[in-house]
Short mmCIF file of C-alpha atoms and ligand atoms in Angstrom, two decimals:
data_model
loop_
_atom_site.label_atom_id
_atom_site.label_comp_id
_atom_site.label_asym_id
_atom_site.label_seq_id
_atom_site.Cartn_x
_atom_site.Cartn_y
_atom_site.Cartn_z
CA MET R 1 -9.51 -19.39 3.78
CA SER R 2 -8.74 -16.10 2.09
CA HIS R 3 -6.21 -13.46 1.12
CA HIS R 4 -6.66 -9.94 2.49
CA PHE R 5 -5.44 -6.73 0.83
CA ILE R 6 -4.96 -3.34 2.48
CA SER R 7 -3.07 -0.17 1.58
CA ASP R 8 -2.68 3.52 2.38
CA LEU R 9 -2.82 3.27 6.16
CA HIS R 10 -0.35 6.16 6.35
CA LEU R 11 0.63 5.17 9.89
CA SER R 12 2.59 7.79 11.80
CA GLU R 13 3.23 8.82 15.38
CA ASP R 14 0.36 11.31 14.97
CA SER R 15 -2.32 8.67 14.30
CA PRO R 16 -2.58 6.48 17.44
CA ALA R 17 -6.20 5.43 16.68
CA LEU R 18 -5.07 4.08 13.30
CA TRP R 19 -2.12 2.13 14.60
CA GLN R 20 -4.32 0.64 17.32
CA LEU R 21 -6.76 -0.41 14.59
CA PHE R 22 -3.87 -1.87 12.58
CA VAL R 23 -2.52 -3.84 15.55
CA SER R 24 -5.95 -5.16 16.61
CA THR R 25 -6.68 -6.11 12.98
CA LEU R 26 -3.42 -8.05 12.79
CA GLN R 27 -4.34 -9.86 15.99
CA ALA R 28 -7.82 -10.70 14.65
CA TRP R 29 -6.48 -12.04 11.33
CA GLN R 30 -3.42 -13.86 12.65
CA GLY R 31 -3.74 -17.56 11.77
CA GLN R 32 -7.22 -16.95 10.30
CA ILE R 33 -6.29 -16.04 6.71
CA ASP R 34 -3.91 -17.44 4.07
CA SER R 35 -1.93 -14.23 3.72
CA LEU R 36 -2.02 -10.46 4.12
CA PHE R 37 -0.89 -8.13 1.34
CA ILE R 38 -0.11 -4.50 2.19
CA LEU R 39 0.04 -2.66 -1.14
CA GLY R 40 1.99 0.46 -0.25
CA ASP R 41 1.90 3.48 2.04
CA LEU R 42 1.61 1.42 5.19
CA PHE R 43 3.62 4.27 6.70
CA GLU R 44 3.10 8.00 6.19
CA TYR R 45 6.83 8.14 5.56
CA TRP R 46 9.83 5.84 5.95
CA VAL R 47 13.21 7.47 6.39
CA GLY R 48 15.26 4.28 6.52
CA ASP R 49 15.36 0.85 8.10
CA ASP R 50 17.48 2.24 10.96
CA ASP R 51 14.63 4.43 12.29
CA ASP R 52 14.33 3.40 15.95
CA SER R 53 11.33 5.50 17.07
CA ALA R 54 9.19 3.87 19.78
CA PHE R 55 6.09 3.99 17.58
CA LEU R 56 7.82 2.03 14.82
CA GLN R 57 9.19 -0.54 17.26
CA ASP R 58 5.60 -1.25 18.38
CA MET R 59 4.30 -1.54 14.81
CA LEU R 60 7.17 -3.79 13.70
CA ALA R 61 6.81 -6.03 16.77
CA ALA R 62 3.09 -6.48 16.00
CA MET R 63 3.93 -7.38 12.40
CA GLN R 64 6.69 -9.76 13.52
CA GLN R 65 4.20 -11.53 15.80
CA PHE R 66 1.63 -11.78 12.97
CA SER R 67 4.15 -13.05 10.43
CA ARG R 68 5.09 -16.00 12.64
CA HIS R 69 1.61 -17.39 11.94
CA THR R 70 0.53 -15.88 8.62
CA PRO R 71 2.53 -14.84 5.52
CA LEU R 72 2.84 -11.05 5.33
CA TYR R 73 3.69 -9.28 2.08
CA VAL R 74 4.48 -5.58 1.77
CA MET R 75 4.84 -3.45 -1.36
CA ARG R 76 6.49 -0.04 -1.28
CA GLY R 77 4.27 3.00 -1.80
CA ASN R 78 5.15 6.56 -2.76
CA ARG R 79 5.54 7.46 0.95
CA ASP R 80 7.46 4.42 2.17
CA PHE R 81 9.54 3.70 -0.95
CA LEU R 82 12.71 3.42 1.19
CA LEU R 83 11.53 0.20 2.87
CA GLY R 84 14.39 -2.28 2.62
CA GLU R 85 15.88 -5.52 3.89
CA GLY R 86 16.24 -4.13 7.42
CA PHE R 87 12.49 -3.54 7.50
CA CYS R 88 11.92 -7.16 6.43
CA GLN R 89 14.10 -8.42 9.26
CA ARG R 90 12.35 -6.22 11.82
CA SER R 91 8.78 -6.98 10.63
CA GLY R 92 8.95 -10.54 9.28
CA ALA R 93 7.37 -9.21 6.07
CA LEU R 94 8.49 -10.05 2.55
CA LEU R 95 8.83 -7.14 0.12
CA LEU R 96 7.03 -7.42 -3.22
CA GLU R 97 8.08 -5.69 -6.42
CA ASP R 98 5.52 -3.39 -8.03
CA PRO R 99 3.62 -4.82 -9.88
CA HIS R 100 3.29 -8.36 -8.55
CA LEU R 101 1.28 -11.12 -10.22
CA LEU R 102 -0.70 -13.37 -7.87
CA GLU R 103 -2.47 -16.52 -8.98
CA ALA R 104 -5.30 -17.63 -6.69
CA TYR R 105 -8.50 -19.62 -7.10
CA GLY R 106 -7.83 -20.09 -10.82
CA GLN R 107 -7.62 -16.34 -11.52
CA ARG R 108 -4.71 -13.94 -12.06
CA TYR R 109 -4.49 -10.78 -9.95
CA LEU R 110 -2.01 -7.99 -10.61
CA LEU R 111 -1.08 -6.10 -7.44
CA SER R 112 0.31 -2.57 -7.55
CA HIS R 113 0.49 0.50 -5.35
CA GLY R 114 -1.01 2.57 -8.17
CA ASP R 115 1.15 5.70 -8.21
CA ALA R 116 2.89 4.61 -11.43
CA LEU R 117 -0.52 4.73 -13.16
CA CYS R 118 -1.04 8.44 -12.41
CA THR R 119 0.75 9.43 -15.61
CA ASP R 120 -0.86 12.88 -15.94
CA ASP R 121 1.12 14.03 -12.89
CA THR R 122 4.40 14.55 -14.72
CA ALA R 123 6.10 16.36 -11.81
CA TYR R 124 5.40 13.40 -9.55
CA GLN R 125 6.52 10.86 -12.18
CA GLN R 126 9.82 12.75 -12.46
CA PHE R 127 10.28 12.58 -8.69
CA ARG R 128 9.31 8.90 -8.77
CA ALA R 129 11.95 8.07 -11.37
CA MET R 130 14.61 10.00 -9.44
CA SER R 131 13.74 8.59 -6.01
CA ARG R 132 13.74 4.97 -7.24
CA ASN R 133 17.33 5.37 -8.45
CA PRO R 134 19.68 3.32 -6.21
CA ALA R 135 22.32 6.09 -6.17
CA TRP R 136 19.74 8.70 -5.05
CA GLN R 137 18.53 6.33 -2.33
CA ALA R 138 22.06 5.56 -1.13
CA ALA R 139 22.81 9.30 -0.86
CA MET R 140 19.57 9.88 1.07
CA LEU R 141 20.20 6.99 3.46
CA ALA R 142 23.76 8.23 4.09
CA ARG R 143 22.35 11.41 5.71
CA PRO R 144 21.97 11.43 9.51
CA LEU R 145 18.64 10.03 10.78
CA ALA R 146 17.56 13.40 12.25
CA GLU R 147 18.17 15.11 8.91
CA ARG R 148 16.09 12.49 7.07
CA HIS R 149 13.24 13.05 9.57
CA ALA R 150 13.42 16.79 8.90
CA ILE R 151 13.30 16.21 5.12
CA ALA R 152 10.28 13.91 5.52
CA ALA R 153 8.47 16.43 7.75
CA GLN R 154 9.01 19.14 5.15
CA ALA R 155 7.77 16.88 2.33
CA ARG R 156 4.62 16.12 4.36
CA MET R 157 3.96 19.83 4.94
CA GLN R 158 4.32 20.58 1.22
CA SER R 159 2.05 17.66 0.33
CA GLU R 160 -0.61 18.80 2.84
CA ALA R 161 -0.45 22.35 1.50
CA ALA R 162 -0.86 21.08 -2.08
CA LYS R 163 -3.86 18.94 -1.05
CA GLN R 164 -5.52 21.94 0.66
CA GLN R 165 -5.04 23.95 -2.48
CA GLN R 166 -6.07 21.41 -5.14
CA GLY R 167 -8.30 18.94 -3.30
CA LEU R 168 -8.65 15.51 -4.92
CA SER R 169 -7.86 16.82 -8.38
CA ALA R 170 -7.96 14.63 -11.48
CA ILE R 171 -4.19 14.75 -11.76
CA THR R 172 -3.85 12.43 -8.76
CA ASP R 173 -6.02 9.70 -10.30
CA VAL R 174 -4.89 6.93 -12.63
CA THR R 175 -5.17 7.48 -16.37
CA GLU R 176 -7.19 5.19 -18.64
CA LEU R 177 -4.19 4.96 -20.97
CA ALA R 178 -1.84 3.67 -18.24
CA VAL R 179 -4.41 1.17 -16.91
CA LEU R 180 -5.11 -0.30 -20.36
CA ALA R 181 -1.38 -0.53 -21.14
CA LEU R 182 -0.76 -2.42 -17.89
CA LEU R 183 -3.73 -4.75 -18.47
CA ASP R 184 -2.43 -5.46 -22.00
CA GLN R 185 1.11 -6.07 -20.78
CA TYR R 186 -0.07 -8.77 -18.37
CA ASP R 187 -2.83 -10.16 -20.62
CA TRP R 188 -5.77 -8.76 -18.69
CA PRO R 189 -5.48 -9.89 -15.08
CA VAL R 190 -7.74 -8.41 -12.40
CA LEU R 191 -5.93 -5.29 -11.15
CA ILE R 192 -5.81 -4.39 -7.44
CA HIS R 193 -4.22 -1.14 -6.30
CA GLY R 194 -4.44 1.67 -3.76
CA HIS R 195 -2.89 5.14 -3.68
CA THR R 196 -5.73 7.21 -5.18
CA HIS R 197 -7.99 7.06 -2.09
CA ARG R 198 -10.93 6.41 -4.42
CA PRO R 199 -12.20 2.97 -3.39
CA ALA R 200 -14.25 1.42 -6.20
CA CYS R 201 -14.48 -1.44 -8.67
CA HIS R 202 -14.13 -0.42 -12.32
CA SER R 203 -14.84 -2.63 -15.34
CA TYR R 204 -12.81 -2.60 -18.56
CA GLN R 205 -13.52 -4.05 -21.96
CA GLN R 206 -11.45 -4.04 -25.11
CA ASP R 207 -12.06 -6.28 -28.13
CA ASN R 208 -13.06 -9.59 -26.54
CA LYS R 209 -11.17 -8.99 -23.30
CA THR R 210 -12.68 -7.88 -20.02
CA SER R 211 -11.28 -7.19 -16.60
CA GLN R 212 -11.79 -5.25 -13.39
CA ARG R 213 -9.76 -2.70 -11.46
CA TRP R 214 -10.33 -2.76 -7.71
CA VAL R 215 -9.16 0.30 -5.77
CA LEU R 216 -8.39 -0.18 -2.09
CA THR R 217 -9.69 2.26 0.49
CA ASP R 218 -7.35 4.47 2.49
CA TRP R 219 -7.47 4.41 6.31
CA TYR R 220 -8.26 7.58 8.28
CA GLY R 221 -9.42 8.57 11.75
CA ASN R 222 -10.40 5.23 13.31
CA HIS R 223 -11.69 3.75 10.02
CA GLY R 224 -10.08 1.38 7.60
CA GLY R 225 -11.04 -1.26 5.12
CA TYR R 226 -9.79 -4.24 3.17
CA LEU R 227 -10.48 -6.44 0.18
CA ARG R 228 -11.07 -10.09 0.87
CA LEU R 229 -10.32 -12.66 -1.84
CA ASP R 230 -11.74 -16.15 -1.46
CA GLU R 231 -13.32 -18.80 -3.69
CA ASN R 232 -16.23 -16.39 -4.36
CA GLY R 233 -13.93 -13.63 -5.65
CA LEU R 234 -13.22 -10.17 -4.25
CA GLN R 235 -15.32 -8.28 -1.75
CA ALA R 236 -14.72 -4.96 0.05
CA HIS R 237 -15.16 -4.74 3.81
CA ALA R 238 -14.97 -1.86 6.27
CA LEU R 239 -12.92 -1.83 9.47
CA ILE R 240 -13.89 0.33 12.42
CA ALA R 241 -11.98 0.44 15.69
CA GLY R 242 -13.58 -2.03 18.10
CA HIS R 243 -15.67 -3.74 15.37
CA GLN R 244 -13.11 -5.35 13.12
CA HIS R 245 -14.15 -8.99 13.63
CA ASP R 246 -16.56 -9.36 10.69
MN1 MN V 301 0.27 6.41 -2.23
#
């Protein structure tokens, strides 16, 4: 048996190939693994648990079906940070705080979305602090649904424009300082996160302590990927629409 980790699917109405891949992957894994962890940005944006769009109803029904057989854990990302209790009821998922410590196969794994580690991006960290404030969230969720959709669409446009301009600039990656501080705080667990769209396995060493930082792949087009944790440790696998049963 095994635990699977995915993140950064960025599912939206505009990405039907991706949500088909997500649904078929859930079907393939249902009852076959110990648990599935989704470490943030499952959705391109989340405007509130009351969003009743047809696309979301399909996604949440697929998750509900999966979670009847296999534990499903979801962490909020920087896009879907408004996921709440209503989402849990509709999807059957359990929300995890960021970071979350997982013990498995005699090893400790620290799970995080990863955006909090991008400490060079001070403008984003300011927005992050503001948007995690319960009063800010309550005010946002009190706006009409259509208005929240319009705000999200505008935020996506600005984010796309910034990406076109800067590309994958260093500012959007984690900083060594933040990673080492987090490893120290939790006494050097193996770190697993997403967010940066830079899938890799990095090694760290300090004094007599060593650890690894695994970065999850983002999903795009009709491609995805996941990390599998079993008694042999962690291994990265690709997912391609129609070929996900490896
Ligand atoms: Mn992210």
